[in-house]
Amino acid sequence: MGGTNIAAAVVDPCGSVQSRVSLPTPRGASAQAVASAMSRAALDALNAGGYTLSDIESVGVGSPGTVDPAQGLIRRWYKMGFENVPITALLARTLPKPIFLENDANCAALGEYAAGAGRDVRSLVAITLGTGVGGGAVLDGSIYTGFNHAGMEPGHMAVAHGGRLCACGRRGCLEAYASASALITRAKEVLGLEQADGKTAFLEAEHGNPLAAQVVEEYISYLACGIVNLVNLFQPELVCLGGGVAQQGERLLTPIREILNRENYARGLPQRTRLVQAALGTDAGIIGAALLPFYTKPQ
Amino acid sequence: MGGTNIAAAVVDPCGSVQSRVSLPTPRGASAQAVASAMSRAALDALNAGGYTLSDIESVGVGSPGTVDPAQGLIRRWYKMGFENVPITALLARTLPKPIFLENDANCAALGEYAAGAGRDVRSLVAITLGTGVGGGAVLDGSIYTGFNHAGMEPGHMAVAHGGRLCACGRRGCLEAYASASALITRAKEVLGLEQADGKTAFLEAEHGNPLAAQVVEEYISYLACGIVNLVNLFQPELVCLGGGVAQQGERLLTPIREILNRENYARGLPQRTRLVQAALGTDAGIIGAALLPFYTKPQ
């Protein structure tokens, strides 16, 4: 479930998508109406693959905002104005199966852990470079969420004390420097463009534009700073980068690895965190949501 | 075990110190000689309380640097020039008991969790403001260490991209702003003093010196930035501050809480991280080391 679209899929236990649909999220609608659209998307995804409800074991839901999986609540989703929405109970009427709820960034991290870039590791931090900078951690087979289920917000780790104002109200947050939005804003500012997207600065830099190269270098420098911070705290076996900007692949990863090799506090140890591109693209969240039952501790 | 002293104590299962001794760490000595001094300290602590080896169940060792508890190795302790020292095997000759090894900052976090400020919580991040900025996390009853046992180094999380050079080689690390050493350096610089200690800026500020107040405000601003970062990542039930500077108590904690209340990403939720002073002072490490057997997963 997202602010723009509701995507639903039938996923097998290995994390392969068997059938899928996507519907627009009803605008300005009640939680009830959004839940109805979600149920319809799920049932349509079953139909699309020739399945019925009896073919599935459980339903996984990935939601933006802060969720409470034990209570089946969306605690806060600012964009939709949701507060303490009992999403699990709303869905249960039309989807009579065990329903598992988790934050969407955590679902994406779990998808990569279970069936993507991290399928051979025991601990992973996943970072998504999109409109914001999202994140999730799977540590020894469990999603790490903190005691109030609001943890792992690497986008709201300040890397520049007193720096750029972030949408969250803090200054200097990683998100204000390393999101796709921040990259686009800087590309427009520095290159004097009316229009730009997340690829513009990288493309122009490759064509020899020194100002664009400077935008890219600045972007990488802040993103690497945040990644080294996460490594020095979590020392996960793997960090994977997803989202639009991560599609730059080695153009992005190689210079970050150089900084990580230099600044990782564990650089003298034989076992060091690896940094790779996420493997599942935009499917990570939907796959992770579906696989939640395998990675959820009994309450 | 520290670079200056070796402290040993007999600790009961509730975390109470029953008897103790402290010896100077042999200077420039071999690992063998340091291990001998540690054994002597442990046996002396037994004698001091009228105990014998038959009265104790196990031996806990807190070591600086990076350790490998499963192998009983100190992997790297730069200050002493130790590399892959088999400390557990060296101690086993004179202390024929199960020996548990852990990093000293992790032991301090565990001590606070088991018997100090965090004895009623399920997750805690402990930060020590000393020569450096150390840290440890106990999450749901286990010390968090990362896959290579080098995690939780909050002192080496950069909060000021491109800022002050840290001893670790990075720029802008929390340690370069929030350690007692950083506070003393700034007090000397800004107040034009030859001599200062960790209390000087706070004392002078209280006596109305505006430059000292500025040093304190700057110190608190950076420390709070680091603490908010840790909360936005870990959302632990409790953060506790130990080490010399933490003895400022509410003079330090109250302004940090104000910043945390404003910048915590979970500020809208009913469950929010509490910030308190550590309760066990310099005993936290020794108590945590002794209680390691209760919090160590079987390998």
Coordinates of C-alpha atoms in Angstrom, one line a residue:
Chain A
M1 CA 0.0 0.0 0.0
G2 CA 1.4 3.4 -1.0
G3 CA 0.2 6.9 -1.3
T4 CA -0.2 6.6 -5.1
N5 CA -0.9 2.9 -5.8
I6 CA -2.0 -0.2 -4.1
A7 CA -0.1 -3.2 -5.4
A8 CA -1.1 -6.8 -4.6
A9 CA 0.6 -10.0 -5.6
V10 CA 0.4 -13.7 -5.1
V11 CA 3.8 -14.7 -3.8
D12 CA 5.1 -18.3 -3.4
P13 CA 7.1 -19.4 -0.3
C14 CA 10.4 -18.8 -2.1
G15 CA 9.5 -15.2 -2.8
S16 CA 8.6 -15.5 -6.4
V17 CA 5.7 -13.3 -7.6
Q18 CA 3.0 -15.6 -9.3
S19 CA 0.5 -12.9 -10.3
R20 CA -0.1 -9.3 -9.6
V21 CA -2.3 -6.2 -10.0
S22 CA -2.0 -2.5 -9.2
L23 CA -4.8 0.0 -8.5
P24 CA -4.7 3.7 -7.7
T25 CA -5.0 4.5 -4.0
P26 CA -8.4 6.3 -3.5
R27 CA -7.6 10.0 -3.0
G28 CA -8.7 11.7 0.2
A29 CA -10.7 8.5 1.1
S30 CA -11.5 7.1 4.5
A31 CA -9.5 4.2 5.9
Q32 CA -12.5 2.0 5.2
A33 CA -12.4 2.9 1.5
V34 CA -8.7 2.3 1.3
A35 CA -9.1 -1.0 3.0
S36 CA -11.8 -2.0 0.5
A37 CA -9.5 -1.1 -2.4
M38 CA -6.7 -3.2 -0.8
S39 CA -9.1 -6.2 -0.5
R40 CA -10.1 -5.7 -4.1
A41 CA -6.5 -5.6 -5.2
A42 CA -5.7 -8.8 -3.3
L43 CA -8.7 -10.7 -4.8
D44 CA -7.9 -9.3 -8.3
A45 CA -4.3 -10.6 -7.9
L46 CA -5.7 -14.1 -7.1
N47 CA -8.1 -14.0 -10.1
A48 CA -5.3 -12.8 -12.4
G49 CA -3.3 -16.0 -11.6
G50 CA -6.3 -18.3 -11.6
Y51 CA -6.2 -18.7 -7.8
T52 CA -8.8 -18.6 -5.1
L53 CA -8.6 -17.7 -1.4
S54 CA -8.2 -21.4 -0.6
D55 CA -4.8 -21.4 -2.4
I56 CA -3.2 -18.9 0.0
E57 CA -2.0 -19.3 3.5
S58 CA -1.8 -15.7 4.7
V59 CA -1.9 -12.1 3.8
G60 CA 1.0 -9.7 4.3
V61 CA 0.5 -5.9 4.3
G62 CA 3.3 -3.3 3.9
S63 CA 2.2 0.1 5.1
P64 CA 3.9 3.5 5.1
G65 CA 4.1 5.3 8.4
T66 CA 4.3 3.8 11.9
V67 CA 2.5 0.5 12.4
D68 CA 1.7 -1.7 15.4
P69 CA 1.8 -5.3 14.0
A70 CA 0.7 -6.9 17.3
Q71 CA -2.5 -4.7 17.3
G72 CA -2.9 -4.7 13.6
L73 CA -2.9 -0.9 13.6
I74 CA -1.5 1.9 11.4
R75 CA -0.5 4.2 14.2
R76 CA 0.4 7.2 12.1
W77 CA 0.4 7.8 8.4
Y78 CA 0.7 11.5 8.0
K79 CA 0.2 11.7 4.2
M80 CA -3.2 10.0 4.4
G81 CA -4.2 11.5 7.7
F82 CA -4.5 8.0 9.2
E83 CA -4.2 7.6 13.0
N84 CA -4.8 4.3 14.8
V85 CA -6.5 2.7 11.8
P86 CA -7.3 -1.0 12.6
I87 CA -6.3 -2.1 9.1
T88 CA -6.0 -5.8 9.9
A89 CA -9.6 -5.9 11.3
L90 CA -10.8 -3.9 8.2
L91 CA -9.2 -6.4 5.8
A92 CA -10.2 -9.4 7.7
R93 CA -13.9 -9.1 6.6
T94 CA -13.0 -9.9 3.0
L95 CA -9.7 -11.7 3.5
P96 CA -10.4 -14.4 6.1
K97 CA -6.7 -15.5 6.5
P98 CA -4.0 -14.7 9.1
I99 CA -3.0 -11.1 8.2
F100 CA 0.5 -9.8 8.9
L101 CA 1.2 -6.1 9.0
E102 CA 4.6 -4.3 8.8
N103 CA 6.1 -1.0 7.8
D104 CA 6.8 -0.8 4.1
A105 CA 10.5 -0.1 4.4
N106 CA 10.9 -3.0 6.8
C107 CA 9.0 -5.2 4.2
A108 CA 11.5 -4.1 1.5
A109 CA 14.4 -5.0 3.8
L110 CA 12.9 -8.4 4.6
G111 CA 12.3 -9.1 0.9
E112 CA 15.9 -8.5 0.1
Y113 CA 17.0 -10.6 3.1
A114 CA 14.7 -13.5 2.3
A115 CA 14.8 -13.6 -1.5
G116 CA 17.1 -10.9 -2.8
A117 CA 20.6 -9.4 -2.3
G118 CA 20.8 -10.7 1.2
R119 CA 19.5 -14.3 0.8
D120 CA 22.9 -15.7 1.9
V121 CA 23.5 -13.4 4.9
R122 CA 22.4 -13.4 8.5
S123 CA 22.1 -9.6 9.0
L124 CA 21.4 -6.8 6.5
V125 CA 20.6 -3.1 6.5
A126 CA 18.6 -2.0 3.4
I127 CA 18.5 1.6 2.4
T128 CA 16.0 3.0 -0.2
L129 CA 17.0 6.2 -2.0
G130 CA 13.6 7.6 -3.2
T131 CA 11.6 10.6 -2.5
G132 CA 13.0 10.1 1.0
V133 CA 15.7 7.9 2.4
G134 CA 14.0 4.8 4.0
G135 CA 15.5 1.9 5.7
G136 CA 15.1 -1.4 7.4
A137 CA 17.3 -3.9 9.2
V138 CA 17.0 -7.7 9.5
L139 CA 19.2 -9.0 12.2
D140 CA 19.6 -12.7 12.8
G141 CA 16.3 -13.4 11.0
S142 CA 14.2 -10.7 12.7
I143 CA 13.1 -7.3 11.5
Y144 CA 14.6 -4.7 13.9
T145 CA 12.0 -2.2 14.9
G146 CA 12.8 -0.8 18.4
F147 CA 10.5 -1.1 21.4
N148 CA 7.8 1.2 19.8
H149 CA 8.1 -0.2 16.3
A150 CA 9.4 3.2 15.0
G151 CA 13.1 2.4 14.7
M152 CA 15.4 2.3 11.7
E153 CA 14.9 5.7 10.2
P154 CA 18.3 6.2 8.7
G155 CA 16.9 9.1 6.7
H156 CA 16.5 11.0 9.9
M157 CA 20.0 10.5 11.2
A158 CA 21.7 13.9 11.1
V159 CA 25.0 13.8 9.3
A160 CA 25.4 17.6 9.0
H161 CA 24.8 19.2 12.4
G162 CA 22.9 22.5 11.8
G163 CA 22.7 21.7 8.0
R164 CA 19.8 21.6 5.6
L165 CA 16.3 21.6 7.0
C166 CA 14.6 18.2 6.6
A167 CA 10.9 17.6 6.2
C168 CA 10.9 16.0 9.7
G169 CA 11.9 19.3 11.3
R170 CA 15.5 18.4 12.1
R171 CA 18.5 19.9 10.4
G172 CA 21.2 18.0 8.6
C173 CA 19.3 14.7 8.2
L174 CA 20.7 12.2 5.7
E175 CA 17.4 12.5 3.8
A176 CA 18.0 16.2 3.1
Y177 CA 21.2 15.2 1.3
A178 CA 20.9 11.7 0.0
S179 CA 17.3 11.3 -1.2
A180 CA 16.5 11.4 -4.9
S181 CA 14.6 14.6 -4.2
A182 CA 17.7 16.2 -2.7
L183 CA 19.8 15.1 -5.7
I184 CA 17.3 16.6 -8.1
T185 CA 17.1 19.9 -6.2
R186 CA 20.9 20.2 -6.2
A187 CA 21.1 19.4 -9.9
K188 CA 18.6 22.1 -10.7
E189 CA 20.4 24.7 -8.4
V190 CA 23.9 24.0 -9.5
L191 CA 23.3 23.3 -13.2
G192 CA 20.6 26.1 -13.5
L193 CA 18.0 23.7 -14.9
E194 CA 14.2 24.1 -14.9
Q195 CA 13.7 20.3 -15.2
A196 CA 15.8 17.4 -13.8
D197 CA 15.3 13.9 -12.6
G198 CA 17.3 11.5 -10.5
K199 CA 19.6 10.6 -13.4
T200 CA 20.3 14.1 -14.7
A201 CA 23.4 14.9 -12.6
F202 CA 24.9 11.4 -13.2
L203 CA 24.3 11.7 -17.0
E204 CA 25.7 15.2 -17.3
A205 CA 28.7 14.3 -15.2
E206 CA 29.4 11.4 -17.5
H207 CA 29.2 13.8 -20.5
G208 CA 32.0 15.8 -18.8
N209 CA 30.1 18.6 -17.1
P210 CA 32.3 19.6 -14.2
L211 CA 29.4 21.2 -12.2
A212 CA 27.4 18.0 -12.6
A213 CA 30.4 16.0 -11.4
Q214 CA 30.5 18.2 -8.4
V215 CA 26.8 17.5 -7.6
V216 CA 27.4 13.8 -7.9
E217 CA 30.5 13.9 -5.7
E218 CA 28.7 15.9 -3.0
Y219 CA 25.8 13.5 -3.2
I220 CA 28.0 10.5 -2.8
S221 CA 30.0 12.1 0.0
Y222 CA 27.0 12.6 2.2
L223 CA 25.4 9.2 1.3
A224 CA 28.7 7.4 2.1
C225 CA 28.9 9.3 5.4
G226 CA 25.5 8.0 6.4
I227 CA 26.4 4.4 5.2
V228 CA 29.6 4.4 7.3
N229 CA 27.6 5.6 10.3
L230 CA 25.2 2.7 9.9
V231 CA 28.1 0.3 9.5
N232 CA 29.9 1.6 12.6
L233 CA 26.7 1.1 14.6
F234 CA 25.2 -2.1 13.2
Q235 CA 28.2 -3.9 11.5
P236 CA 25.7 -5.8 9.4
E237 CA 27.0 -8.5 7.1
L238 CA 25.5 -6.6 4.2
V239 CA 24.2 -3.1 3.3
C240 CA 22.1 -3.0 0.2
L241 CA 20.9 0.1 -1.7
G242 CA 17.6 0.2 -3.4
G243 CA 15.3 2.9 -5.0
G244 CA 15.8 4.9 -8.1
V245 CA 19.2 6.4 -7.5
A246 CA 20.6 2.9 -6.7
Q247 CA 20.1 2.0 -10.4
Q248 CA 23.3 3.9 -11.0
G249 CA 24.9 0.7 -9.9
E250 CA 28.7 0.8 -9.8
R251 CA 28.9 4.5 -10.6
L252 CA 27.4 4.9 -7.2
L253 CA 28.7 1.9 -5.3
T254 CA 32.4 2.0 -6.2
P255 CA 33.1 5.4 -4.8
I256 CA 31.0 4.7 -1.7
R257 CA 33.0 1.4 -1.1
E258 CA 36.2 3.4 -1.3
I259 CA 35.0 5.7 1.5
L260 CA 33.7 2.7 3.5
N261 CA 37.0 0.9 3.2
R262 CA 38.8 4.0 4.6
E263 CA 36.3 5.0 7.4
N264 CA 34.8 1.7 8.6
Y265 CA 35.8 1.4 12.2
A266 CA 36.2 -2.4 11.6
R267 CA 38.5 -1.8 8.5
G268 CA 41.3 -3.8 10.3
L269 CA 39.2 -6.9 10.8
P270 CA 38.9 -9.8 8.3
Q271 CA 35.1 -9.7 8.4
R272 CA 33.8 -6.4 6.9
T273 CA 30.3 -5.3 5.8
R274 CA 29.7 -5.7 2.0
L275 CA 27.9 -3.0 0.1
V276 CA 25.7 -4.1 -2.9
Q277 CA 22.8 -2.9 -5.0
A278 CA 19.4 -4.3 -3.9
A279 CA 18.2 -7.2 -6.2
L280 CA 14.4 -7.0 -6.2
G281 CA 13.7 -3.5 -7.3
T282 CA 10.2 -2.3 -6.5
D283 CA 9.1 -5.9 -5.8
A284 CA 11.2 -6.0 -2.5
G285 CA 8.3 -4.6 -0.4
I286 CA 5.6 -6.8 -1.8
I287 CA 7.8 -10.0 -1.5
G288 CA 8.8 -9.1 2.0
A289 CA 5.2 -8.5 3.1
A290 CA 4.2 -11.9 1.7
L291 CA 7.0 -13.6 3.6
L292 CA 6.3 -11.9 6.9
P293 CA 4.8 -15.1 8.6
F294 CA 8.3 -16.8 8.2
Y295 CA 10.0 -14.0 10.1
T296 CA 7.5 -12.9 12.7
K297 CA 8.1 -14.0 16.2
P298 CA 4.9 -15.1 18.0
Q299 CA 3.6 -12.2 20.1
Chain B
M1 CA 40.9 -4.5 32.2
G2 CA 42.0 -1.1 31.1
G3 CA 45.0 0.7 29.8
T4 CA 45.8 2.2 33.2
N5 CA 44.3 -0.2 35.8
I6 CA 43.1 -3.8 36.1
A7 CA 40.1 -3.9 38.4
A8 CA 38.7 -7.2 39.7
A9 CA 35.7 -7.9 41.8
V10 CA 33.6 -10.7 43.3
V11 CA 30.0 -10.0 42.1
D12 CA 26.9 -11.8 43.2
P13 CA 24.2 -12.9 40.8
C14 CA 22.2 -9.7 41.5
G15 CA 25.1 -7.5 40.4
S16 CA 26.3 -6.5 43.8
V17 CA 30.0 -6.1 44.3
Q18 CA 31.2 -8.2 47.3
S19 CA 34.9 -7.4 47.3
R20 CA 37.3 -5.8 44.9
V21 CA 40.9 -4.9 44.1
S22 CA 42.7 -2.7 41.6
L23 CA 46.2 -3.1 40.2
P24 CA 48.1 -0.9 37.7
T25 CA 48.2 -2.4 34.2
P26 CA 51.9 -3.4 33.5
R27 CA 53.3 -0.9 31.1
G28 CA 54.6 -2.0 27.7
A29 CA 54.2 -5.6 28.9
S30 CA 53.5 -8.7 26.9
A31 CA 50.0 -10.1 26.7
Q32 CA 51.3 -12.9 29.0
A33 CA 52.3 -10.5 31.7
V34 CA 49.0 -8.6 31.4
A35 CA 47.1 -11.9 31.8
S36 CA 49.2 -12.8 34.8
A37 CA 48.3 -9.4 36.4
M38 CA 44.6 -10.0 35.6
S39 CA 44.7 -13.5 37.3
R40 CA 46.5 -12.0 40.3
A41 CA 43.8 -9.2 40.6
A42 CA 41.0 -11.8 40.4
L43 CA 42.6 -14.0 43.1
D44 CA 43.3 -11.0 45.2
A45 CA 39.7 -9.9 45.0
L46 CA 38.7 -13.4 46.2
N47 CA 41.1 -13.2 49.1
A48 CA 39.9 -9.6 50.0
G49 CA 36.4 -11.0 50.5
G50 CA 37.5 -14.2 52.2
Y51 CA 36.5 -16.3 49.2
T52 CA 38.2 -19.1 47.3
L53 CA 37.9 -20.2 43.7
S54 CA 35.3 -22.8 44.8
D55 CA 33.0 -20.0 45.7
I56 CA 32.6 -18.6 42.2
E57 CA 30.8 -19.9 39.1
S58 CA 32.5 -18.1 36.3
V59 CA 34.9 -15.4 35.3
G60 CA 33.9 -12.4 33.2
V61 CA 36.4 -10.2 31.4
G62 CA 35.8 -6.8 29.9
S63 CA 38.4 -5.7 27.4
P64 CA 39.0 -2.6 25.4
G65 CA 39.3 -3.0 21.6
T66 CA 37.6 -5.5 19.4
V67 CA 37.1 -9.0 20.9
D68 CA 36.0 -12.3 19.7
P69 CA 34.1 -13.9 22.5
A70 CA 33.5 -17.3 20.8
Q71 CA 37.3 -17.7 20.2
G72 CA 38.3 -16.0 23.5
L73 CA 40.5 -13.6 21.5
I74 CA 41.3 -9.9 21.8
R75 CA 41.4 -9.2 18.1
R76 CA 42.8 -5.7 18.2
W77 CA 43.6 -3.4 21.1
Y78 CA 45.7 -0.7 19.5
K79 CA 46.8 1.1 22.7
M80 CA 48.5 -2.0 24.1
G81 CA 49.6 -3.3 20.7
F82 CA 47.5 -6.5 21.2
E83 CA 46.5 -8.5 18.1
N84 CA 44.7 -11.8 18.3
V85 CA 45.7 -12.4 21.9
P86 CA 44.1 -15.6 23.3
I87 CA 43.2 -14.0 26.6
T88 CA 40.8 -16.7 27.7
A89 CA 43.4 -19.4 27.3
L90 CA 46.0 -17.4 29.1
L91 CA 43.7 -16.8 32.0
A92 CA 42.4 -20.4 32.1
R93 CA 45.8 -21.6 33.5
T94 CA 45.2 -19.9 36.9
L95 CA 41.4 -19.4 36.8
P96 CA 40.0 -22.9 36.0
K97 CA 36.4 -21.7 35.6
P98 CA 34.2 -20.9 32.5
I99 CA 35.6 -17.6 31.2
F100 CA 33.4 -15.1 29.4
L101 CA 34.9 -12.3 27.3
E102 CA 33.3 -9.1 26.0
N103 CA 34.2 -5.6 24.9
D104 CA 34.3 -3.2 27.9
A105 CA 31.7 -0.7 26.6
N106 CA 29.4 -3.7 26.0
C107 CA 30.0 -4.9 29.6
A108 CA 29.1 -1.4 30.9
A109 CA 25.9 -1.4 28.9
L110 CA 25.0 -4.9 30.2
G111 CA 25.8 -3.9 33.8
E112 CA 23.3 -0.9 33.5
Y113 CA 20.8 -3.2 31.8
A114 CA 21.0 -6.0 34.3
A115 CA 21.5 -4.1 37.6
G116 CA 21.5 -0.4 36.9
A117 CA 19.5 2.3 35.2
G118 CA 18.0 -0.2 32.8
R119 CA 17.0 -3.0 35.1
D120 CA 13.3 -2.5 34.3
V121 CA 13.6 -2.2 30.5
R122 CA 13.9 -4.6 27.6
S123 CA 16.2 -2.5 25.4
L124 CA 18.8 0.0 26.2
V125 CA 21.6 2.0 24.5
A126 CA 24.3 3.1 27.0
I127 CA 26.7 5.9 26.0
T128 CA 29.9 6.6 28.0
L129 CA 31.3 10.2 27.8
G130 CA 35.0 9.7 28.7
T131 CA 38.3 10.2 26.9
G132 CA 36.3 8.9 24.0
V133 CA 32.6 8.3 23.4
G134 CA 31.8 4.6 23.9
G135 CA 28.6 2.7 23.6
G136 CA 26.8 -0.5 23.9
A137 CA 23.3 -1.8 23.2
V138 CA 21.3 -4.5 24.9
L139 CA 18.3 -5.4 22.9
D140 CA 15.7 -7.9 24.2
G141 CA 18.3 -9.4 26.6
S142 CA 21.2 -9.7 24.2
I143 CA 24.2 -7.5 23.7
Y144 CA 24.1 -6.2 20.1
T145 CA 27.5 -6.5 18.5
G146 CA 27.1 -6.9 14.7
F147 CA 28.3 -9.9 12.7
N148 CA 32.0 -9.2 13.3
H149 CA 31.6 -8.2 17.0
A150 CA 32.7 -4.6 16.2
G151 CA 29.3 -2.8 16.2
M152 CA 27.9 -0.1 18.4
E153 CA 30.6 2.5 18.0
P154 CA 28.4 5.7 18.5
G155 CA 31.5 7.7 19.0
H156 CA 32.4 7.1 15.4
M157 CA 29.1 8.1 13.9
A158 CA 29.7 11.4 12.0
V159 CA 27.3 14.1 13.0
A160 CA 29.2 16.9 11.2
H161 CA 30.1 15.9 7.7
G162 CA 33.6 17.3 6.9
G163 CA 34.0 18.5 10.5
R164 CA 36.6 18.0 13.2
L165 CA 39.2 15.3 12.6
C166 CA 38.7 12.3 14.9
A167 CA 41.4 10.0 16.2
C168 CA 39.8 7.2 14.0
G169 CA 40.6 9.1 10.9
R170 CA 37.1 10.2 10.0
R171 CA 35.9 13.8 10.1
G172 CA 32.9 15.0 12.2
C173 CA 32.6 11.9 14.5
L174 CA 30.5 12.4 17.6
E175 CA 33.6 11.6 19.7
A176 CA 35.4 14.7 18.3
Y177 CA 32.5 16.9 19.8
A178 CA 31.0 15.0 22.7
S179 CA 33.9 13.3 24.5
A180 CA 35.2 14.7 27.8
S181 CA 38.5 15.4 25.9
A182 CA 36.6 17.4 23.2
L183 CA 34.9 19.4 26.0
I184 CA 38.2 20.1 27.7
T185 CA 39.9 21.2 24.5
R186 CA 37.0 23.6 23.7
A187 CA 37.0 25.0 27.2
K188 CA 40.8 25.7 27.0
E189 CA 40.4 27.3 23.5
V190 CA 37.4 29.4 24.1
L191 CA 38.1 30.5 27.7
G192 CA 41.9 30.9 27.0
L193 CA 42.9 28.5 29.9
E194 CA 46.1 26.6 30.4
Q195 CA 44.4 24.0 32.5
A196 CA 40.8 22.6 32.5
D197 CA 39.0 19.4 33.2
G198 CA 35.6 18.0 32.3
K199 CA 33.8 20.2 34.8
T200 CA 35.4 23.5 34.0
A201 CA 33.1 24.8 31.3
F202 CA 30.0 23.7 33.3
L203 CA 31.3 25.4 36.5
E204 CA 32.2 28.6 34.8
A205 CA 28.9 28.7 32.9
E206 CA 27.1 28.4 36.2
H207 CA 29.2 31.3 37.6
G208 CA 27.9 33.5 34.7
N209 CA 30.7 33.3 32.2
P210 CA 29.0 33.7 28.8
L211 CA 31.9 32.1 26.9
A212 CA 31.7 29.1 29.1
A213 CA 27.9 28.9 28.6
Q214 CA 28.6 28.9 24.8
V215 CA 31.0 26.0 25.2
V216 CA 28.4 24.1 27.2
E217 CA 25.7 24.9 24.7
E218 CA 27.8 23.7 21.8
Y219 CA 28.7 20.5 23.6
I220 CA 25.1 19.7 24.4
S221 CA 24.0 20.5 20.9
Y222 CA 26.3 18.0 19.3
L223 CA 25.8 15.3 22.0
A224 CA 22.0 15.7 21.6
C225 CA 22.4 15.4 17.8
G226 CA 24.1 12.0 18.3
I227 CA 21.5 10.9 20.9
V228 CA 18.6 11.7 18.6
N229 CA 20.3 9.8 15.8
L230 CA 20.6 6.7 18.0
V231 CA 17.0 7.1 19.0
N232 CA 15.8 7.4 15.4
L233 CA 17.7 4.2 14.5
F234 CA 17.3 2.0 17.6
Q235 CA 14.2 3.4 19.4
P236 CA 15.4 1.7 22.6
E237 CA 13.3 1.9 25.7
L238 CA 16.1 3.7 27.5
V239 CA 19.2 5.7 26.7
C240 CA 21.6 6.1 29.6
L241 CA 24.6 8.4 29.8
G242 CA 27.6 7.4 31.9
G243 CA 31.2 8.6 32.2
G244 CA 32.6 11.7 33.9
V245 CA 30.6 14.3 32.0
A246 CA 27.3 12.5 32.8
Q247 CA 27.9 13.4 36.4
Q248 CA 26.5 16.8 35.5
G249 CA 23.2 15.1 35.8
E250 CA 20.2 17.3 35.0
R251 CA 22.4 20.2 33.9
L252 CA 23.2 17.9 31.0
L253 CA 20.0 15.8 30.7
T254 CA 17.3 18.5 30.8
P255 CA 18.5 20.4 27.7
I256 CA 19.2 17.1 25.8
R257 CA 15.6 15.9 26.6
E258 CA 14.2 19.1 25.2
I259 CA 16.0 18.5 21.9
L260 CA 15.0 14.8 21.9
N261 CA 11.3 15.7 22.5
R262 CA 11.5 18.0 19.5
E263 CA 13.5 15.9 17.1
N264 CA 12.7 12.2 17.9
Y265 CA 11.0 10.8 14.8
A266 CA 8.7 9.0 17.2
R267 CA 7.7 12.1 19.1
G268 CA 4.0 11.6 18.1
L269 CA 3.9 8.1 19.6
P270 CA 2.8 7.3 23.1
Q271 CA 5.9 5.2 23.7
R272 CA 9.1 7.3 23.6
T273 CA 12.6 6.6 24.6
R274 CA 13.6 7.8 28.1
L275 CA 16.9 9.5 28.7
V276 CA 18.6 9.0 32.1
Q277 CA 21.9 9.1 33.9
A278 CA 23.7 5.8 34.2
A279 CA 23.3 4.3 37.8
L280 CA 26.4 2.2 38.4
G281 CA 29.2 4.7 37.7
T282 CA 32.6 3.1 37.0
D283 CA 31.3 -0.2 38.3
A284 CA 29.0 -0.8 35.3
G285 CA 31.7 -2.6 33.3
I286 CA 32.8 -4.9 36.1
I287 CA 29.3 -5.8 37.0
G288 CA 28.3 -6.4 33.4
A289 CA 31.4 -8.6 32.8
A290 CA 30.5 -10.7 35.9
L291 CA 26.9 -11.2 34.7
L292 CA 27.9 -12.1 31.1
P293 CA 26.9 -15.8 31.6
F294 CA 23.3 -14.8 32.1
Y295 CA 23.2 -12.9 28.8
T296 CA 25.3 -14.9 26.5
K297 CA 23.7 -17.1 23.9
P298 CA 25.2 -20.5 23.5
Q299 CA 27.6 -20.4 20.6

